[in-house]
mmCIF file of C-alpha atoms and ligand atoms in Angstrom:
data_model
loop_
_atom_site.group_PDB
_atom_site.id
_atom_site.type_symbol
_atom_site.label_atom_id
_atom_site.label_comp_id
_atom_site.label_asym_id
_atom_site.label_seq_id
_atom_site.Cartn_x
_atom_site.Cartn_y
_atom_site.Cartn_z
ATOM 1 C CA MET A 13 0.000 0.000 0.000
ATOM 2 C CA GLU A 14 1.235 3.491 -0.846
ATOM 3 C CA PRO A 15 2.287 5.476 2.214
ATOM 4 C CA ILE A 16 0.034 8.485 2.778
ATOM 5 C CA SER A 17 1.528 11.728 3.971
ATOM 6 C CA ALA A 18 0.135 13.264 7.140
ATOM 7 C CA GLN A 19 1.073 16.649 5.665
ATOM 8 C CA THR A 20 -1.837 16.272 3.250
ATOM 9 C CA PHE A 21 -4.382 16.591 6.014
ATOM 10 C CA GLN A 22 -5.536 20.070 6.982
ATOM 11 C CA LEU A 23 -8.165 20.693 9.627
ATOM 12 C CA PRO A 24 -11.310 22.376 8.284
ATOM 13 C CA ASP A 25 -12.010 25.919 9.563
ATOM 14 C CA ASP A 26 -14.894 24.777 11.759
ATOM 15 C CA HIS A 27 -12.873 21.984 13.414
ATOM 16 C CA PRO A 28 -13.002 22.371 17.225
ATOM 17 C CA GLY A 29 -9.225 21.821 17.386
ATOM 18 C CA GLN A 30 -8.371 24.314 14.637
ATOM 19 C CA HIS A 31 -7.132 27.012 17.034
ATOM 20 C CA ASP A 32 -5.590 24.693 19.628
ATOM 21 C CA PRO A 33 -1.878 24.287 18.787
ATOM 22 C CA ALA A 34 -1.438 21.507 21.374
ATOM 23 C CA TYR A 35 -4.261 19.493 19.777
ATOM 24 C CA ARG A 36 -2.851 20.022 16.295
ATOM 25 C CA ALA A 37 0.563 18.850 17.445
ATOM 26 C CA ARG A 38 -0.948 15.734 19.066
ATOM 27 C CA ARG A 39 -2.865 14.978 15.927
ATOM 28 C CA ALA A 40 0.225 15.276 13.792
ATOM 29 C CA ALA A 41 2.146 12.996 16.205
ATOM 30 C CA ILE A 42 -0.631 10.383 16.124
ATOM 31 C CA ALA A 43 -0.959 10.672 12.348
ATOM 32 C CA SER A 44 2.754 9.975 11.993
ATOM 33 C CA VAL A 45 2.172 6.510 13.531
ATOM 34 C CA GLY A 46 -0.306 5.644 10.773
ATOM 35 C CA GLU A 47 1.930 7.288 8.208
ATOM 36 C CA SER A 48 4.930 5.144 9.064
ATOM 37 C CA TYR A 49 2.978 1.891 9.358
ATOM 38 C CA LEU A 50 4.138 -0.808 6.942
ATOM 39 C CA GLU A 51 1.863 -3.646 5.826
ATOM 40 C CA GLY A 52 2.764 -6.870 7.603
ATOM 41 C CA GLU A 53 4.468 -5.119 10.529
ATOM 42 C CA PRO A 54 2.888 -5.064 14.011
ATOM 43 C CA ILE A 55 0.725 -1.949 14.457
ATOM 44 C CA PRO A 56 2.675 0.466 16.689
ATOM 45 C CA ASP A 57 0.884 1.665 19.822
ATOM 46 C CA VAL A 58 -0.126 5.286 20.288
ATOM 47 C CA HIS A 59 0.533 6.566 23.794
ATOM 48 C CA TYR A 60 -2.736 8.328 24.474
ATOM 49 C CA THR A 61 -2.812 11.042 27.142
ATOM 50 C CA PRO A 62 -5.078 10.862 30.230
ATOM 51 C CA GLU A 63 -7.195 13.587 28.617
ATOM 52 C CA GLU A 64 -7.632 11.493 25.462
ATOM 53 C CA ASP A 65 -8.475 8.403 27.509
ATOM 54 C CA GLU A 66 -11.069 10.477 29.342
ATOM 55 C CA VAL A 67 -12.726 11.537 26.075
ATOM 56 C CA TRP A 68 -12.958 7.858 25.117
ATOM 57 C CA ARG A 69 -14.357 6.895 28.537
ATOM 58 C CA VAL A 70 -17.057 9.579 28.458
ATOM 59 C CA VAL A 71 -18.098 8.929 24.873
ATOM 60 C CA SER A 72 -17.950 5.126 24.924
ATOM 61 C CA THR A 73 -19.864 4.863 28.210
ATOM 62 C CA THR A 74 -22.601 7.163 26.932
ATOM 63 C CA LEU A 75 -22.804 5.410 23.563
ATOM 64 C CA ALA A 76 -22.999 1.960 25.197
ATOM 65 C CA ASP A 77 -26.086 3.156 27.030
ATOM 66 C CA GLU A 78 -27.560 4.526 23.791
ATOM 67 C CA HIS A 79 -26.850 1.242 22.006
ATOM 68 C CA ARG A 80 -28.907 -0.732 24.506
ATOM 69 C CA ARG A 81 -31.930 1.298 23.408
ATOM 70 C CA HIS A 82 -31.262 2.230 19.804
ATOM 71 C CA ALA A 83 -28.899 -0.297 18.152
ATOM 72 C CA CYS A 84 -30.068 -3.356 16.234
ATOM 73 C CA ARG A 85 -29.523 -6.758 17.823
ATOM 74 C CA GLU A 86 -26.836 -7.910 15.357
ATOM 75 C CA TYR A 87 -24.688 -4.878 16.209
ATOM 76 C CA ARG A 88 -25.178 -5.387 19.956
ATOM 77 C CA ASP A 89 -24.213 -9.062 19.587
ATOM 78 C CA ALA A 90 -21.119 -8.157 17.565
ATOM 79 C CA SER A 91 -19.969 -5.495 20.034
ATOM 80 C CA ALA A 92 -20.527 -7.932 22.925
ATOM 81 C CA ARG A 93 -18.109 -10.296 21.159
ATOM 82 C CA LEU A 94 -15.494 -7.604 20.560
ATOM 83 C CA VAL A 95 -15.493 -6.242 24.145
ATOM 84 C CA LEU A 96 -13.731 -2.905 23.724
ATOM 85 C CA PRO A 97 -12.042 -1.278 26.716
ATOM 86 C CA VAL A 98 -14.115 1.444 28.373
ATOM 87 C CA ASP A 99 -11.559 3.423 30.389
ATOM 88 C CA ARG A 100 -8.916 4.065 27.716
ATOM 89 C CA VAL A 101 -8.569 4.487 23.973
ATOM 90 C CA PRO A 102 -8.045 1.004 22.510
ATOM 91 C CA GLN A 103 -4.918 0.320 20.484
ATOM 92 C CA LEU A 104 -5.595 -0.627 16.856
ATOM 93 C CA ARG A 105 -3.192 -3.551 17.401
ATOM 94 C CA GLU A 106 -5.535 -5.159 19.921
ATOM 95 C CA VAL A 107 -8.723 -4.274 18.030
ATOM 96 C CA ASP A 108 -7.198 -5.782 14.892
ATOM 97 C CA GLN A 109 -6.311 -9.018 16.711
ATOM 98 C CA ARG A 110 -9.797 -9.370 18.192
ATOM 99 C CA VAL A 111 -11.720 -8.536 15.018
ATOM 100 C CA HIS A 112 -9.483 -10.786 12.949
ATOM 101 C CA ALA A 113 -10.047 -13.717 15.305
ATOM 102 C CA LEU A 114 -13.817 -13.177 15.076
ATOM 103 C CA THR A 115 -14.413 -12.541 11.377
ATOM 104 C CA GLY A 116 -11.079 -12.473 9.556
ATOM 105 C CA PHE A 117 -11.229 -8.696 9.053
ATOM 106 C CA HIS A 118 -8.109 -6.598 9.624
ATOM 107 C CA ILE A 119 -7.984 -3.037 10.959
ATOM 108 C CA ARG A 120 -5.037 -1.011 9.623
ATOM 109 C CA PRO A 121 -3.902 2.489 10.642
ATOM 110 C CA VAL A 122 -3.912 5.465 8.282
ATOM 111 C CA PRO A 123 -2.952 9.059 9.167
ATOM 112 C CA GLY A 124 -6.281 10.587 8.081
ATOM 113 C CA LEU A 125 -8.934 10.461 5.405
ATOM 114 C CA VAL A 126 -7.731 8.387 2.463
ATOM 115 C CA PRO A 127 -8.863 8.615 -1.167
ATOM 116 C CA THR A 128 -12.355 7.170 -1.643
ATOM 117 C CA MET A 129 -11.272 4.372 -3.973
ATOM 118 C CA MET A 130 -8.548 3.240 -1.596
ATOM 119 C CA PHE A 131 -10.841 3.244 1.445
ATOM 120 C CA TYR A 132 -13.605 1.229 -0.216
ATOM 121 C CA GLY A 133 -11.363 -0.960 -2.346
ATOM 122 C CA THR A 134 -9.354 -2.189 0.650
ATOM 123 C CA LEU A 135 -12.561 -3.613 2.143
ATOM 124 C CA ALA A 136 -12.457 -6.242 -0.621
ATOM 125 C CA ASP A 137 -9.285 -7.579 1.065
ATOM 126 C CA ARG A 138 -11.218 -7.730 4.358
ATOM 127 C CA THR A 139 -9.214 -4.762 5.612
ATOM 128 C CA PHE A 140 -10.604 -1.599 7.177
ATOM 129 C CA LEU A 141 -8.441 1.544 7.156
ATOM 130 C CA SER A 142 -8.788 3.420 10.435
ATOM 131 C CA THR A 143 -7.636 6.772 11.756
ATOM 132 C CA GLN A 144 -6.161 6.806 15.291
ATOM 133 C CA TYR A 145 -6.577 10.385 16.481
ATOM 134 C CA ILE A 146 -9.454 11.305 18.758
ATOM 135 C CA ARG A 147 -11.857 14.251 18.625
ATOM 136 C CA HIS A 148 -11.201 17.496 20.530
ATOM 137 C CA HIS A 149 -11.858 17.205 24.284
ATOM 138 C CA SER A 150 -13.946 20.423 24.365
ATOM 139 C CA VAL A 151 -16.790 18.756 22.440
ATOM 140 C CA PRO A 152 -16.651 15.006 23.169
ATOM 141 C CA PHE A 153 -19.951 14.310 21.432
ATOM 142 C CA TYR A 154 -19.091 16.036 18.179
ATOM 143 C CA THR A 155 -16.580 15.478 15.407
ATOM 144 C CA PRO A 156 -16.716 16.907 11.886
ATOM 145 C CA GLU A 157 -14.626 13.995 10.560
ATOM 146 C CA PRO A 158 -14.091 10.291 11.223
ATOM 147 C CA ASP A 159 -11.963 9.777 14.354
ATOM 148 C CA ILE A 160 -11.085 6.662 16.355
ATOM 149 C CA VAL A 161 -14.419 6.819 18.169
ATOM 150 C CA HIS A 162 -16.294 6.603 14.872
ATOM 151 C CA GLU A 163 -13.965 3.998 13.373
ATOM 152 C CA ILE A 164 -13.865 1.647 16.334
ATOM 153 C CA ILE A 165 -17.215 2.081 18.090
ATOM 154 C CA GLY A 166 -19.016 2.380 14.766
ATOM 155 C CA HIS A 167 -17.153 0.249 12.236
ATOM 156 C CA ALA A 168 -14.964 -2.177 14.239
ATOM 157 C CA ASN A 169 -17.938 -3.271 16.350
ATOM 158 C CA MET A 170 -19.849 -3.995 13.134
ATOM 159 C CA LEU A 171 -16.884 -5.856 11.643
ATOM 160 C CA ALA A 172 -16.886 -8.204 14.657
ATOM 161 C CA GLY A 173 -20.195 -9.591 13.322
ATOM 162 C CA PRO A 174 -20.014 -12.135 10.464
ATOM 163 C CA GLU A 175 -22.920 -10.734 8.426
ATOM 164 C CA PHE A 176 -21.616 -7.180 8.592
ATOM 165 C CA ALA A 177 -18.087 -8.333 7.765
ATOM 166 C CA ASP A 178 -19.381 -10.084 4.636
ATOM 167 C CA LEU A 179 -21.327 -6.971 3.599
ATOM 168 C CA TYR A 180 -18.229 -4.777 3.953
ATOM 169 C CA GLU A 181 -16.168 -7.177 1.870
ATOM 170 C CA ALA A 182 -18.883 -7.308 -0.805
ATOM 171 C CA ALA A 183 -18.973 -3.492 -0.768
ATOM 172 C CA GLY A 184 -15.229 -3.454 -1.404
ATOM 173 C CA HIS A 185 -15.560 -5.716 -4.451
ATOM 174 C CA ALA A 186 -18.454 -3.613 -5.744
ATOM 175 C CA SER A 187 -16.417 -0.404 -5.431
ATOM 176 C CA ARG A 188 -13.570 -1.954 -7.416
ATOM 177 C CA ARG A 189 -16.026 -2.748 -10.220
ATOM 178 C CA ALA A 190 -17.298 0.850 -10.414
ATOM 179 C CA SER A 191 -16.566 1.688 -14.013
ATOM 180 C CA SER A 192 -17.031 5.476 -13.909
ATOM 181 C CA PRO A 193 -17.025 8.344 -11.389
ATOM 182 C CA GLU A 194 -20.834 8.329 -11.625
ATOM 183 C CA ALA A 195 -20.989 4.627 -10.736
ATOM 184 C CA LEU A 196 -18.650 5.164 -7.783
ATOM 185 C CA GLU A 197 -20.813 8.066 -6.639
ATOM 186 C CA ARG A 198 -23.932 5.897 -6.766
ATOM 187 C CA PHE A 199 -22.139 3.139 -4.846
ATOM 188 C CA SER A 200 -20.895 5.636 -2.211
ATOM 189 C CA ARG A 201 -24.388 6.992 -1.650
ATOM 190 C CA VAL A 202 -25.812 3.518 -1.092
ATOM 191 C CA PHE A 203 -22.942 2.761 1.322
ATOM 192 C CA TRP A 204 -23.739 6.007 3.126
ATOM 193 C CA PHE A 205 -27.464 5.320 3.522
ATOM 194 C CA THR A 206 -26.866 1.709 4.638
ATOM 195 C CA LEU A 207 -23.596 0.826 6.386
ATOM 196 C CA GLU A 208 -23.145 4.400 7.672
ATOM 197 C CA PHE A 209 -26.720 5.547 8.352
ATOM 198 C CA GLY A 210 -28.981 2.541 7.901
ATOM 199 C CA VAL A 211 -32.011 1.710 10.029
ATOM 200 C CA VAL A 212 -33.859 -1.622 10.359
ATOM 201 C CA MET A 213 -37.181 -2.480 11.954
ATOM 202 C CA GLU A 214 -37.003 -4.750 14.979
ATOM 203 C CA SER A 215 -40.296 -5.655 16.696
ATOM 204 C CA ASP A 216 -41.998 -2.555 15.219
ATOM 205 C CA ASP A 217 -39.220 -0.281 16.480
ATOM 206 C CA PRO A 218 -36.657 1.378 14.174
ATOM 207 C CA LYS A 219 -33.099 0.453 15.222
ATOM 208 C CA ALA A 220 -29.787 1.793 13.945
ATOM 209 C CA TYR A 221 -27.251 -0.420 12.206
ATOM 210 C CA GLY A 222 -25.062 2.177 10.431
ATOM 211 C CA ALA A 223 -21.683 3.180 11.901
ATOM 212 C CA GLY A 224 -22.383 6.906 11.512
ATOM 213 C CA LEU A 225 -25.534 6.682 13.609
ATOM 214 C CA LEU A 226 -24.021 4.254 16.104
ATOM 215 C CA SER A 227 -21.062 6.529 16.849
ATOM 216 C CA SER A 228 -23.134 9.699 17.285
ATOM 217 C CA PHE A 229 -24.852 10.283 20.617
ATOM 218 C CA GLY A 230 -27.007 13.119 19.291
ATOM 219 C CA GLU A 231 -28.095 11.332 16.168
ATOM 220 C CA LEU A 232 -29.015 8.136 18.037
ATOM 221 C CA GLU A 233 -31.309 10.227 20.215
ATOM 222 C CA ALA A 234 -32.853 11.978 17.221
ATOM 223 C CA PHE A 235 -32.916 9.567 14.274
ATOM 224 C CA ARG A 236 -36.544 8.543 14.802
ATOM 225 C CA ASP A 237 -37.513 12.173 14.080
ATOM 226 C CA ALA A 238 -35.877 12.056 10.648
ATOM 227 C CA ASP A 239 -37.875 11.440 7.477
ATOM 228 C CA LEU A 240 -37.772 7.635 7.701
ATOM 229 C CA ARG A 241 -38.327 6.305 4.187
ATOM 230 C CA GLU A 242 -38.941 2.824 2.880
ATOM 231 C CA TRP A 243 -35.898 0.945 1.609
ATOM 232 C CA ASP A 244 -35.243 2.153 -1.944
ATOM 233 C CA LEU A 245 -31.814 1.542 -3.484
ATOM 234 C CA GLU A 246 -32.682 3.668 -6.510
ATOM 235 C CA GLU A 247 -33.421 6.670 -4.298
ATOM 236 C CA MET A 248 -30.413 6.047 -2.034
ATOM 237 C CA GLY A 249 -28.151 6.001 -5.067
ATOM 238 C CA THR A 250 -29.209 9.467 -6.209
ATOM 239 C CA LEU A 251 -30.083 11.379 -3.043
ATOM 240 C CA GLU A 252 -27.741 14.196 -1.980
ATOM 241 C CA TYR A 253 -26.423 14.150 1.577
ATOM 242 C CA ASP A 254 -24.552 16.557 3.806
ATOM 243 C CA ILE A 255 -22.042 15.009 6.192
ATOM 244 C CA THR A 256 -21.963 18.057 8.486
ATOM 245 C CA HIS A 257 -25.568 17.810 9.759
ATOM 246 C CA TYR A 258 -27.872 15.196 11.216
ATOM 247 C CA GLN A 259 -29.239 13.208 8.297
ATOM 248 C CA PRO A 260 -32.742 14.512 7.505
ATOM 249 C CA VAL A 261 -33.620 11.390 5.477
ATOM 250 C CA LEU A 262 -32.927 7.794 6.505
ATOM 251 C CA PHE A 263 -33.918 4.526 4.817
ATOM 252 C CA VAL A 264 -35.481 1.739 6.842
ATOM 253 C CA ALA A 265 -35.330 -1.951 5.949
ATOM 254 C CA PRO A 266 -38.259 -4.081 7.190
ATOM 255 C CA SER A 267 -35.840 -6.399 9.038
ATOM 256 C CA PHE A 268 -32.136 -7.085 9.438
ATOM 257 C CA ASP A 269 -32.348 -10.200 7.230
ATOM 258 C CA SER A 270 -34.136 -8.285 4.507
ATOM 259 C CA MET A 271 -31.502 -5.526 4.670
ATOM 260 C CA TYR A 272 -28.727 -8.117 4.472
ATOM 261 C CA ASP A 273 -30.218 -9.926 1.466
ATOM 262 C CA ARG A 274 -31.019 -6.794 -0.534
ATOM 263 C CA LEU A 275 -27.760 -5.025 0.211
ATOM 264 C CA MET A 276 -25.712 -8.130 -0.510
ATOM 265 C CA GLU A 277 -27.508 -8.503 -3.827
ATOM 266 C CA PHE A 278 -26.861 -4.861 -4.666
ATOM 267 C CA PHE A 279 -23.141 -5.168 -3.936
ATOM 268 C CA THR A 280 -22.639 -8.528 -5.672
ATOM 269 C CA THR A 281 -24.454 -7.462 -8.835
ATOM 270 C CA PHE A 282 -22.995 -3.955 -8.972
HETATM 271 FE FE1 FE2 B 320 -17.514 5.713 8.549
#
């Protein structure tokens, strides 16, 4: 895999850590771990500060409570198998070992957002590329970008479940078959409205299964107030979305099994 330079990553103007030089320096130091990682080598540990561990403790404890009420059963089962630490930021090395033992998926460090094709394509090799830095401590329940809370509490918990792991791999193969920028865009939108922000019915109650919802305290509390639409891949593939706000439109599958079958068919025939 091509090394990715941490220098490429600039914080957006509205990032809570934009004007905090200490945070920016920490982020650069953590990014350099992902930057220097070589495939096949052990994943080097990041020495998280007590403040960073505290952000993880606050957010993961609160989200665990939310998940009991708002997450679908398959996600709760998968996260119960993974058993993430509560009181400190987990090391990707240990998350990788656990997830790999459960479903054969690998978690690999990257210094920041990677190109779309690389992120999705790597899923075909049952590998998930994860950032390691954590959101700014001043706003523990908000991040304008994927951080280790989103990657691990959202995605790694999902990847500890066999059905989710198979869907991610199928998504990776589908992305590699995208023959044009338009096709990749359509694929990305479906990924967004399913594995990031999907909802399934469970005993007449909408439950979250997407990593974006499952890693956002505010959105888990509010997603039932969104415009919950019937599952429609055609509409998902064309609908615009804005990553900086709560999603105003979400798509609901009638059951987890129905979501799995339809999404798997979409990915395998893409
Ligand atoms: Fe994500």
